[in-house]
Amino acid sequence: MSDQVIGCFAGRFARVEPRRAAAGFVTALLTDIEIKTCWQLAERAGHARPDAMQRLLYRTRWDADLVRDDLRALVVDRLGDPDGVLVVDETGDLKKGVHTVGVRRQYTGTAGRIENAQVGVFLAYAGRHGHTLIDRRVYLPESWTSDRERCEQAGVPDSVGFATRSRLADDMITAAVEARVPARWVAADEAYGNNTVLRARLRKQGLGYVLAVSRDHLVPLDGGKTRRRADQVAAELPATTWTRRSAGDGSKGPRFYDWAWLADVTTDNDPDDGGHHSLLIRRNTTTGELAFYRCWAPGPVTIAQLVRVAGIRWTVEESFQAAKGQVGLDQHQVRRWQSWHRFTTLALAALAILAICAAATPQPPDQTDMIRLTVNEIRRLINVLINTPIRSIAHRLRWSLWRRRHQARARRAHYARRLTLELHP
């Protein structure tokens, strides 16, 4: 499977050297090394120096977006489902300094607070066969796009301007629709569900959605004549409205919640969209905590369908966990626009290998206590059975010795420059 995934985009490299470097890069991302920077990946791939890996991210000519397109096509071919779901979410990487593309003090769910961080918006594809990430965008705050000199230093193209995270999500969903990705639904959290423009765009594209909204979201009722807060609507529902259903299997079995469904919700501002609007409410059976979803479908739907889509949204969290824990999505040490997209794209390729392998494993018989292999176990098996060491211990020691000598020379040169400046200011 590794050869098939890497082979799907091998033709995007004009020369054999970067093609081999890309294959080694993706393979090394799947190994068990803890830190996945160019130095460590090169050592794991058996290179005498990290130059090839660094050139792959910084200077070699190849288009990361075209590689992304090839990966998306392969994922669709292996995991495609006519009732598939496109899931949008974002993740942040904590950073130091101010030079990494897109970095600033901003809220990130990774830390749960405002931190100096870089935020990426991702699109995941989820179907009955499996799920994985298929697209990515780095978010540039206005403080970046308004400073063209800073953008130029980070390699941001002149054509890139400010775009909200919802706009980035819209761009990725539109690209997936144009690529004929088989998907019937879109799911996202309230950061995207509260955006009226995004909801209208999804309806225009004929995509049903189950989008989380905030508790103070105003729900149009009675043909749009009145608008009520979502939590107020929930408080007035009779007990007979609620029904207990599973939102899918979790790590401890089925995830049961109480659900209420209001099918008489009207549209935001387009009465002729021809679809069915509704409000879905989820209640935690233990804490009583409520969650709210604005829903739309081009045709009649059932509450079971909407609950399924609402539950599938959590697959993007599983994909983030696997991408960061298994293939080092958050371990890049790059600052520039192009390098971020290249590293992230190759990380998505490594994640696709795990997701496709996990989907291809046979389902255990119902009579046994066995469970299906997860992406974590797939990666361990790949390392045990396939990624055997390709160099001797002596080679590794020589490489590490070269790295220590290189770093020592760099330190001596640094202190020599500082001494020169002090003596001759």
mmCIF file of N, CA, C and O in Angstrom, residues 165-245:
data_model
loop_
_atom_site.group_PDB
_atom_site.id
_atom_site.type_symbol
_atom_site.label_atom_id
_atom_site.label_comp_id
_atom_site.label_asym_id
_atom_site.label_seq_id
_atom_site.Cartn_x
_atom_site.Cartn_y
_atom_site.Cartn_z
ATOM 1 N N ARG A 165 -11.533 31.602 8.394
ATOM 2 C CA ARG A 165 -11.428 30.143 8.449
ATOM 3 C C ARG A 165 -12.621 29.491 7.758
ATOM 4 O O ARG A 165 -12.475 28.435 7.134
ATOM 5 N N SER A 166 -13.788 30.132 7.856
ATOM 6 C CA SER A 166 -14.955 29.605 7.139
ATOM 7 C C SER A 166 -14.756 29.694 5.633
ATOM 8 O O SER A 166 -15.187 28.809 4.886
ATOM 9 N N ARG A 167 -14.100 30.753 5.162
ATOM 10 C CA ARG A 167 -13.825 30.881 3.735
ATOM 11 C C ARG A 167 -12.848 29.802 3.280
ATOM 12 O O ARG A 167 -13.007 29.222 2.194
ATOM 13 N N LEU A 168 -11.843 29.517 4.106
ATOM 14 C CA LEU A 168 -10.909 28.441 3.767
ATOM 15 C C LEU A 168 -11.640 27.103 3.703
ATOM 16 O O LEU A 168 -11.369 26.283 2.812
ATOM 17 N N ALA A 169 -12.563 26.886 4.638
ATOM 18 C CA ALA A 169 -13.360 25.659 4.607
ATOM 19 C C ALA A 169 -14.188 25.593 3.337
ATOM 20 O O ALA A 169 -14.284 24.540 2.688
ATOM 21 N N ASP A 170 -14.793 26.707 2.960
ATOM 22 C CA ASP A 170 -15.588 26.766 1.734
ATOM 23 C C ASP A 170 -14.738 26.438 0.515
ATOM 24 O O ASP A 170 -15.159 25.692 -0.374
ATOM 25 N N ASP A 171 -13.515 26.971 0.465
ATOM 26 C CA ASP A 171 -12.619 26.700 -0.669
ATOM 27 C C ASP A 171 -12.306 25.210 -0.776
ATOM 28 O O ASP A 171 -12.304 24.641 -1.881
ATOM 29 N N MET A 172 -12.045 24.562 0.344
ATOM 30 C CA MET A 172 -11.703 23.140 0.308
ATOM 31 C C MET A 172 -12.907 22.287 -0.069
ATOM 32 O O MET A 172 -12.775 21.312 -0.829
ATOM 33 N N ILE A 173 -14.076 22.637 0.447
ATOM 34 C CA ILE A 173 -15.279 21.882 0.100
ATOM 35 C C ILE A 173 -15.598 22.047 -1.377
ATOM 36 O O ILE A 173 -15.940 21.076 -2.069
ATOM 37 N N THR A 174 -15.466 23.274 -1.882
ATOM 38 C CA THR A 174 -15.720 23.518 -3.304
ATOM 39 C C THR A 174 -14.758 22.727 -4.179
ATOM 40 O O THR A 174 -15.153 22.142 -5.190
ATOM 41 N N ALA A 175 -13.478 22.690 -3.778
ATOM 42 C CA ALA A 175 -12.499 21.914 -4.539
ATOM 43 C C ALA A 175 -12.851 20.433 -4.528
ATOM 44 O O ALA A 175 -12.698 19.741 -5.552
ATOM 45 N N ALA A 176 -13.339 19.926 -3.405
ATOM 46 C CA ALA A 176 -13.739 18.514 -3.335
ATOM 47 C C ALA A 176 -14.945 18.238 -4.223
ATOM 48 O O ALA A 176 -15.009 17.207 -4.909
ATOM 49 N N VAL A 177 -15.898 19.155 -4.240
ATOM 50 C CA VAL A 177 -17.079 18.987 -5.102
ATOM 51 C C VAL A 177 -16.665 19.000 -6.571
ATOM 52 O O VAL A 177 -17.127 18.173 -7.373
ATOM 53 N N GLU A 178 -15.790 19.926 -6.945
ATOM 54 C CA GLU A 178 -15.335 20.001 -8.335
ATOM 55 C C GLU A 178 -14.529 18.766 -8.732
ATOM 56 O O GLU A 178 -14.510 18.394 -9.914
ATOM 57 N N ALA A 179 -13.873 18.140 -7.774
ATOM 58 C CA ALA A 179 -13.122 16.907 -8.045
ATOM 59 C C ALA A 179 -14.012 15.667 -7.995
ATOM 60 O O ALA A 179 -13.513 14.549 -8.092
ATOM 61 N N ARG A 180 -15.328 15.873 -7.832
ATOM 62 C CA ARG A 180 -16.301 14.789 -7.801
ATOM 63 C C ARG A 180 -16.054 13.800 -6.661
ATOM 64 O O ARG A 180 -16.192 12.579 -6.820
ATOM 65 N N VAL A 181 -15.679 14.325 -5.510
ATOM 66 C CA VAL A 181 -15.565 13.482 -4.326
ATOM 67 C C VAL A 181 -16.969 13.039 -3.919
ATOM 68 O O VAL A 181 -17.855 13.875 -3.740
ATOM 69 N N PRO A 182 -17.211 11.741 -3.779
ATOM 70 C CA PRO A 182 -18.567 11.266 -3.451
ATOM 71 C C PRO A 182 -18.935 11.583 -2.001
ATOM 72 O O PRO A 182 -18.574 10.863 -1.077
ATOM 73 N N ALA A 183 -19.651 12.669 -1.808
ATOM 74 C CA ALA A 183 -20.058 13.084 -0.469
ATOM 75 C C ALA A 183 -21.456 13.674 -0.545
ATOM 76 O O ALA A 183 -21.779 14.420 -1.469
ATOM 77 N N ARG A 184 -22.280 13.358 0.428
ATOM 78 C CA ARG A 184 -23.649 13.865 0.485
ATOM 79 C C ARG A 184 -23.842 14.860 1.614
ATOM 80 O O ARG A 184 -24.799 15.622 1.618
ATOM 81 N N TRP A 185 -22.892 14.862 2.572
ATOM 82 C CA TRP A 185 -23.061 15.673 3.774
ATOM 83 C C TRP A 185 -21.792 16.444 4.106
ATOM 84 O O TRP A 185 -20.691 16.062 3.704
ATOM 85 N N VAL A 186 -21.982 17.509 4.909
ATOM 86 C CA VAL A 186 -20.871 18.269 5.490
ATOM 87 C C VAL A 186 -21.149 18.401 6.987
ATOM 88 O O VAL A 186 -22.291 18.650 7.397
ATOM 89 N N ALA A 187 -20.111 18.220 7.793
ATOM 90 C CA ALA A 187 -20.230 18.369 9.242
ATOM 91 C C ALA A 187 -19.092 19.248 9.740
ATOM 92 O O ALA A 187 -17.987 19.233 9.187
ATOM 93 N N ALA A 188 -19.390 20.033 10.777
ATOM 94 C CA ALA A 188 -18.379 20.923 11.360
ATOM 95 C C ALA A 188 -18.848 21.376 12.727
ATOM 96 O O ALA A 188 -20.030 21.220 13.085
ATOM 97 N N ASP A 189 -17.930 21.975 13.495
ATOM 98 C CA ASP A 189 -18.304 22.487 14.805
ATOM 99 C C ASP A 189 -18.900 23.878 14.668
ATOM 100 O O ASP A 189 -19.049 24.415 13.569
ATOM 101 N N GLU A 190 -19.224 24.502 15.813
ATOM 102 C CA GLU A 190 -19.970 25.752 15.768
ATOM 103 C C GLU A 190 -19.164 26.921 15.221
ATOM 104 O O GLU A 190 -19.737 27.923 14.796
ATOM 105 N N ALA A 191 -17.839 26.825 15.205
ATOM 106 C CA ALA A 191 -17.042 27.891 14.606
ATOM 107 C C ALA A 191 -17.393 28.074 13.128
ATOM 108 O O ALA A 191 -17.254 29.169 12.574
ATOM 109 N N TYR A 192 -17.857 27.012 12.493
ATOM 110 C CA TYR A 192 -18.259 27.065 11.084
ATOM 111 C C TYR A 192 -19.777 27.042 10.934
ATOM 112 O O TYR A 192 -20.323 27.651 10.019
ATOM 113 N N GLY A 193 -20.454 26.355 11.830
ATOM 114 C CA GLY A 193 -21.908 26.272 11.740
ATOM 115 C C GLY A 193 -22.598 27.603 11.951
ATOM 116 O O GLY A 193 -23.685 27.839 11.409
ATOM 117 N N ASN A 194 -21.997 28.498 12.731
ATOM 118 C CA ASN A 194 -22.605 29.806 12.972
ATOM 119 C C ASN A 194 -22.493 30.741 11.779
ATOM 120 O O ASN A 194 -23.091 31.821 11.786
ATOM 121 N N ASN A 195 -21.729 30.358 10.759
ATOM 122 C CA ASN A 195 -21.504 31.221 9.604
ATOM 123 C C ASN A 195 -22.634 31.065 8.593
ATOM 124 O O ASN A 195 -22.780 30.027 7.946
ATOM 125 N N THR A 196 -23.441 32.115 8.454
ATOM 126 C CA THR A 196 -24.591 32.074 7.539
ATOM 127 C C THR A 196 -24.161 31.918 6.095
ATOM 128 O O THR A 196 -24.808 31.205 5.315
ATOM 129 N N VAL A 197 -23.073 32.586 5.721
ATOM 130 C CA VAL A 197 -22.602 32.525 4.332
ATOM 131 C C VAL A 197 -22.183 31.107 3.970
ATOM 132 O O VAL A 197 -22.502 30.610 2.881
ATOM 133 N N LEU A 198 -21.477 30.426 4.864
ATOM 134 C CA LEU A 198 -21.045 29.057 4.585
ATOM 135 C C LEU A 198 -22.249 28.137 4.432
ATOM 136 O O LEU A 198 -22.283 27.299 3.514
ATOM 137 N N ARG A 199 -23.247 28.282 5.283
ATOM 138 C CA ARG A 199 -24.440 27.442 5.158
ATOM 139 C C ARG A 199 -25.139 27.673 3.815
ATOM 140 O O ARG A 199 -25.582 26.725 3.157
ATOM 141 N N ALA A 200 -25.213 28.929 3.392
ATOM 142 C CA ALA A 200 -25.850 29.232 2.110
ATOM 143 C C ALA A 200 -25.060 28.631 0.949
ATOM 144 O O ALA A 200 -25.646 28.130 -0.019
ATOM 145 N N ARG A 201 -23.736 28.673 1.043
ATOM 146 C CA ARG A 201 -22.895 28.097 -0.014
ATOM 147 C C ARG A 201 -23.099 26.582 -0.112
ATOM 148 O O ARG A 201 -23.153 26.022 -1.215
ATOM 149 N N LEU A 202 -23.226 25.929 1.016
ATOM 150 C CA LEU A 202 -23.427 24.477 0.999
ATOM 151 C C LEU A 202 -24.775 24.127 0.379
ATOM 152 O O LEU A 202 -24.884 23.160 -0.389
ATOM 153 N N ARG A 203 -25.800 24.913 0.691
ATOM 154 C CA ARG A 203 -27.113 24.659 0.087
ATOM 155 C C ARG A 203 -27.060 24.866 -1.428
ATOM 156 O O ARG A 203 -27.666 24.115 -2.194
ATOM 157 N N LYS A 204 -26.326 25.885 -1.848
ATOM 158 C CA LYS A 204 -26.215 26.149 -3.284
ATOM 159 C C LYS A 204 -25.544 24.996 -4.008
ATOM 160 O O LYS A 204 -25.863 24.698 -5.162
ATOM 161 N N GLN A 205 -24.610 24.322 -3.343
ATOM 162 C CA GLN A 205 -23.904 23.189 -3.944
ATOM 163 C C GLN A 205 -24.670 21.878 -3.774
ATOM 164 O O GLN A 205 -24.197 20.833 -4.231
ATOM 165 N N GLY A 206 -25.819 21.934 -3.124
ATOM 166 C CA GLY A 206 -26.633 20.741 -2.955
ATOM 167 C C GLY A 206 -26.110 19.772 -1.920
ATOM 168 O O GLY A 206 -26.495 18.595 -1.921
ATOM 169 N N LEU A 207 -25.254 20.240 -1.007
ATOM 170 C CA LEU A 207 -24.701 19.379 0.028
ATOM 171 C C LEU A 207 -25.523 19.510 1.308
ATOM 172 O O LEU A 207 -25.702 20.614 1.834
ATOM 173 N N GLY A 208 -26.022 18.393 1.810
ATOM 174 C CA GLY A 208 -26.683 18.429 3.092
ATOM 175 C C GLY A 208 -25.678 18.706 4.190
ATOM 176 O O GLY A 208 -24.478 18.446 4.037
ATOM 177 N N TYR A 209 -26.138 19.262 5.294
ATOM 178 C CA TYR A 209 -25.198 19.539 6.372
ATOM 179 C C TYR A 209 -25.838 19.336 7.735
ATOM 180 O O TYR A 209 -27.048 19.452 7.918
ATOM 181 N N VAL A 210 -24.952 19.001 8.687
ATOM 182 C CA VAL A 210 -25.291 18.941 10.119
ATOM 183 C C VAL A 210 -24.184 19.718 10.812
ATOM 184 O O VAL A 210 -23.113 19.184 11.109
ATOM 185 N N LEU A 211 -24.430 21.008 11.041
ATOM 186 C CA LEU A 211 -23.407 21.922 11.531
ATOM 187 C C LEU A 211 -23.748 22.356 12.955
ATOM 188 O O LEU A 211 -24.855 22.840 13.213
ATOM 189 N N ALA A 212 -22.810 22.195 13.861
ATOM 190 C CA ALA A 212 -23.019 22.625 15.240
ATOM 191 C C ALA A 212 -23.140 24.147 15.295
ATOM 192 O O ALA A 212 -22.456 24.863 14.549
ATOM 193 N N VAL A 213 -24.013 24.637 16.153
ATOM 194 C CA VAL A 213 -24.183 26.072 16.365
ATOM 195 C C VAL A 213 -24.160 26.342 17.867
ATOM 196 O O VAL A 213 -24.318 25.427 18.679
ATOM 197 N N SER A 214 -23.961 27.593 18.232
ATOM 198 C CA SER A 214 -23.880 27.958 19.638
ATOM 199 C C SER A 214 -25.253 27.952 20.290
ATOM 200 O O SER A 214 -26.286 27.992 19.610
ATOM 201 N N ARG A 215 -25.281 27.942 21.598
ATOM 202 C CA ARG A 215 -26.542 27.888 22.327
ATOM 203 C C ARG A 215 -27.365 29.165 22.164
ATOM 204 O O ARG A 215 -28.577 29.152 22.314
ATOM 205 N N ASP A 216 -26.697 30.292 21.850
ATOM 206 C CA ASP A 216 -27.427 31.535 21.636
ATOM 207 C C ASP A 216 -27.763 31.773 20.166
ATOM 208 O O ASP A 216 -28.180 32.868 19.789
ATOM 209 N N HIS A 217 -27.587 30.752 19.341
ATOM 210 C CA HIS A 217 -27.928 30.860 17.930
ATOM 211 C C HIS A 217 -29.431 31.091 17.779
ATOM 212 O O HIS A 217 -30.251 30.417 18.421
ATOM 213 N N LEU A 218 -29.798 32.044 16.935
ATOM 214 C CA LEU A 218 -31.208 32.365 16.729
ATOM 215 C C LEU A 218 -31.801 31.447 15.668
ATOM 216 O O LEU A 218 -31.327 31.408 14.531
ATOM 217 N N VAL A 219 -32.818 30.713 16.065
ATOM 218 C CA VAL A 219 -33.456 29.731 15.180
ATOM 219 C C VAL A 219 -34.728 30.348 14.605
ATOM 220 O O VAL A 219 -35.621 30.762 15.354
ATOM 221 N N PRO A 220 -34.848 30.418 13.270
ATOM 222 C CA PRO A 220 -36.077 30.966 12.670
ATOM 223 C C PRO A 220 -37.224 29.962 12.732
ATOM 224 O O PRO A 220 -37.093 28.813 12.294
ATOM 225 N N LEU A 221 -38.352 30.387 13.304
ATOM 226 C CA LEU A 221 -39.525 29.530 13.453
ATOM 227 C C LEU A 221 -40.748 30.219 12.855
ATOM 228 O O LEU A 221 -40.721 31.414 12.541
ATOM 229 N N ASP A 222 -41.817 29.448 12.700
ATOM 230 C CA ASP A 222 -43.095 29.984 12.193
ATOM 231 C C ASP A 222 -42.923 30.725 10.872
ATOM 232 O O ASP A 222 -43.371 31.866 10.706
ATOM 233 N N GLY A 223 -42.238 30.048 9.951
ATOM 234 C CA GLY A 223 -42.053 30.666 8.640
ATOM 235 C C GLY A 223 -41.144 31.872 8.661
ATOM 236 O O GLY A 223 -41.204 32.720 7.759
ATOM 237 N N GLY A 224 -40.264 31.966 9.662
ATOM 238 C CA GLY A 224 -39.353 33.091 9.757
ATOM 239 C C GLY A 224 -39.929 34.286 10.488
ATOM 240 O O GLY A 224 -39.254 35.318 10.615
ATOM 241 N N LYS A 225 -41.139 34.179 11.002
ATOM 242 C CA LYS A 225 -41.764 35.312 11.690
ATOM 243 C C LYS A 225 -41.133 35.570 13.056
ATOM 244 O O LYS A 225 -41.088 36.706 13.519
ATOM 245 N N THR A 226 -40.665 34.520 13.701
ATOM 246 C CA THR A 226 -40.036 34.660 15.013
ATOM 247 C C THR A 226 -38.677 33.972 15.009
ATOM 248 O O THR A 226 -38.432 33.031 14.233
ATOM 249 N N ARG A 227 -37.798 34.449 15.877
ATOM 250 C CA ARG A 227 -36.490 33.834 16.057
ATOM 251 C C ARG A 227 -36.271 33.631 17.550
ATOM 252 O O ARG A 227 -36.410 34.560 18.336
ATOM 253 N N ARG A 228 -35.892 32.422 17.915
ATOM 254 C CA ARG A 228 -35.686 32.069 19.320
ATOM 255 C C ARG A 228 -34.280 31.513 19.493
ATOM 256 O O ARG A 228 -33.734 30.845 18.616
ATOM 257 N N ARG A 229 -33.693 31.783 20.669
ATOM 258 C CA ARG A 229 -32.408 31.180 20.991
ATOM 259 C C ARG A 229 -32.550 29.659 21.050
ATOM 260 O O ARG A 229 -33.573 29.130 21.485
ATOM 261 N N ALA A 230 -31.501 28.969 20.612
ATOM 262 C CA ALA A 230 -31.557 27.506 20.561
ATOM 263 C C ALA A 230 -31.767 26.916 21.947
ATOM 264 O O ALA A 230 -32.525 25.944 22.107
ATOM 265 N N ASP A 231 -31.126 27.473 22.974
ATOM 266 C CA ASP A 231 -31.303 26.909 24.313
ATOM 267 C C ASP A 231 -32.707 27.166 24.858
ATOM 268 O O ASP A 231 -33.240 26.353 25.628
ATOM 269 N N GLN A 232 -33.319 28.268 24.463
ATOM 270 C CA GLN A 232 -34.697 28.522 24.875
ATOM 271 C C GLN A 232 -35.654 27.539 24.219
ATOM 272 O O GLN A 232 -36.600 27.061 24.847
ATOM 273 N N VAL A 233 -35.406 27.238 22.958
ATOM 274 C CA VAL A 233 -36.232 26.250 22.265
ATOM 275 C C VAL A 233 -36.130 24.895 22.956
ATOM 276 O O VAL A 233 -37.128 24.210 23.181
ATOM 277 N N ALA A 234 -34.912 24.521 23.332
ATOM 278 C CA ALA A 234 -34.712 23.222 23.984
ATOM 279 C C ALA A 234 -35.397 23.162 25.340
ATOM 280 O O ALA A 234 -35.936 22.116 25.727
ATOM 281 N N ALA A 235 -35.380 24.266 26.079
ATOM 282 C CA ALA A 235 -35.972 24.272 27.422
ATOM 283 C C ALA A 235 -37.480 24.079 27.384
ATOM 284 O O ALA A 235 -38.069 23.616 28.377
ATOM 285 N N GLU A 236 -38.133 24.416 26.297
ATOM 286 C CA GLU A 236 -39.587 24.326 26.203
ATOM 287 C C GLU A 236 -40.082 23.031 25.577
ATOM 288 O O GLU A 236 -41.287 22.848 25.411
ATOM 289 N N LEU A 237 -39.169 22.140 25.228
ATOM 290 C CA LEU A 237 -39.580 20.895 24.594
ATOM 291 C C LEU A 237 -40.178 19.934 25.612
ATOM 292 O O LEU A 237 -39.631 19.768 26.720
ATOM 293 N N PRO A 238 -41.261 19.261 25.281
ATOM 294 C CA PRO A 238 -41.823 18.250 26.198
ATOM 295 C C PRO A 238 -40.932 17.022 26.270
ATOM 296 O O PRO A 238 -40.127 16.751 25.374
ATOM 297 N N ALA A 239 -41.081 16.270 27.348
ATOM 298 C CA ALA A 239 -40.231 15.093 27.554
ATOM 299 C C ALA A 239 -40.407 14.058 26.458
ATOM 300 O O ALA A 239 -39.472 13.310 26.138
ATOM 301 N N THR A 240 -41.600 14.015 25.851
ATOM 302 C CA THR A 240 -41.841 13.014 24.806
ATOM 303 C C THR A 240 -41.087 13.300 23.527
ATOM 304 O O THR A 240 -41.028 12.447 22.637
ATOM 305 N N THR A 241 -40.506 14.495 23.410
ATOM 306 C CA THR A 241 -39.767 14.852 22.195
ATOM 307 C C THR A 241 -38.433 14.126 22.120
ATOM 308 O O THR A 241 -37.924 13.866 21.033
ATOM 309 N N TRP A 242 -37.880 13.788 23.262
ATOM 310 C CA TRP A 242 -36.531 13.234 23.303
ATOM 311 C C TRP A 242 -36.540 11.723 23.052
ATOM 312 O O TRP A 242 -37.421 11.014 23.514
ATOM 313 N N THR A 243 -35.525 11.280 22.313
ATOM 314 C CA THR A 243 -35.347 9.849 22.041
ATOM 315 C C THR A 243 -33.880 9.505 22.173
ATOM 316 O O THR A 243 -33.007 10.311 21.823
ATOM 317 N N ARG A 244 -33.593 8.339 22.689
ATOM 318 C CA ARG A 244 -32.199 7.934 22.915
ATOM 319 C C ARG A 244 -31.676 7.162 21.708
ATOM 320 O O ARG A 244 -32.264 6.165 21.280
ATOM 321 N N ARG A 245 -30.547 7.643 21.190
ATOM 322 C CA ARG A 245 -29.922 7.012 20.013
ATOM 323 C C ARG A 245 -28.408 7.046 20.157
ATOM 324 O O ARG A 245 -27.858 7.896 20.855
#
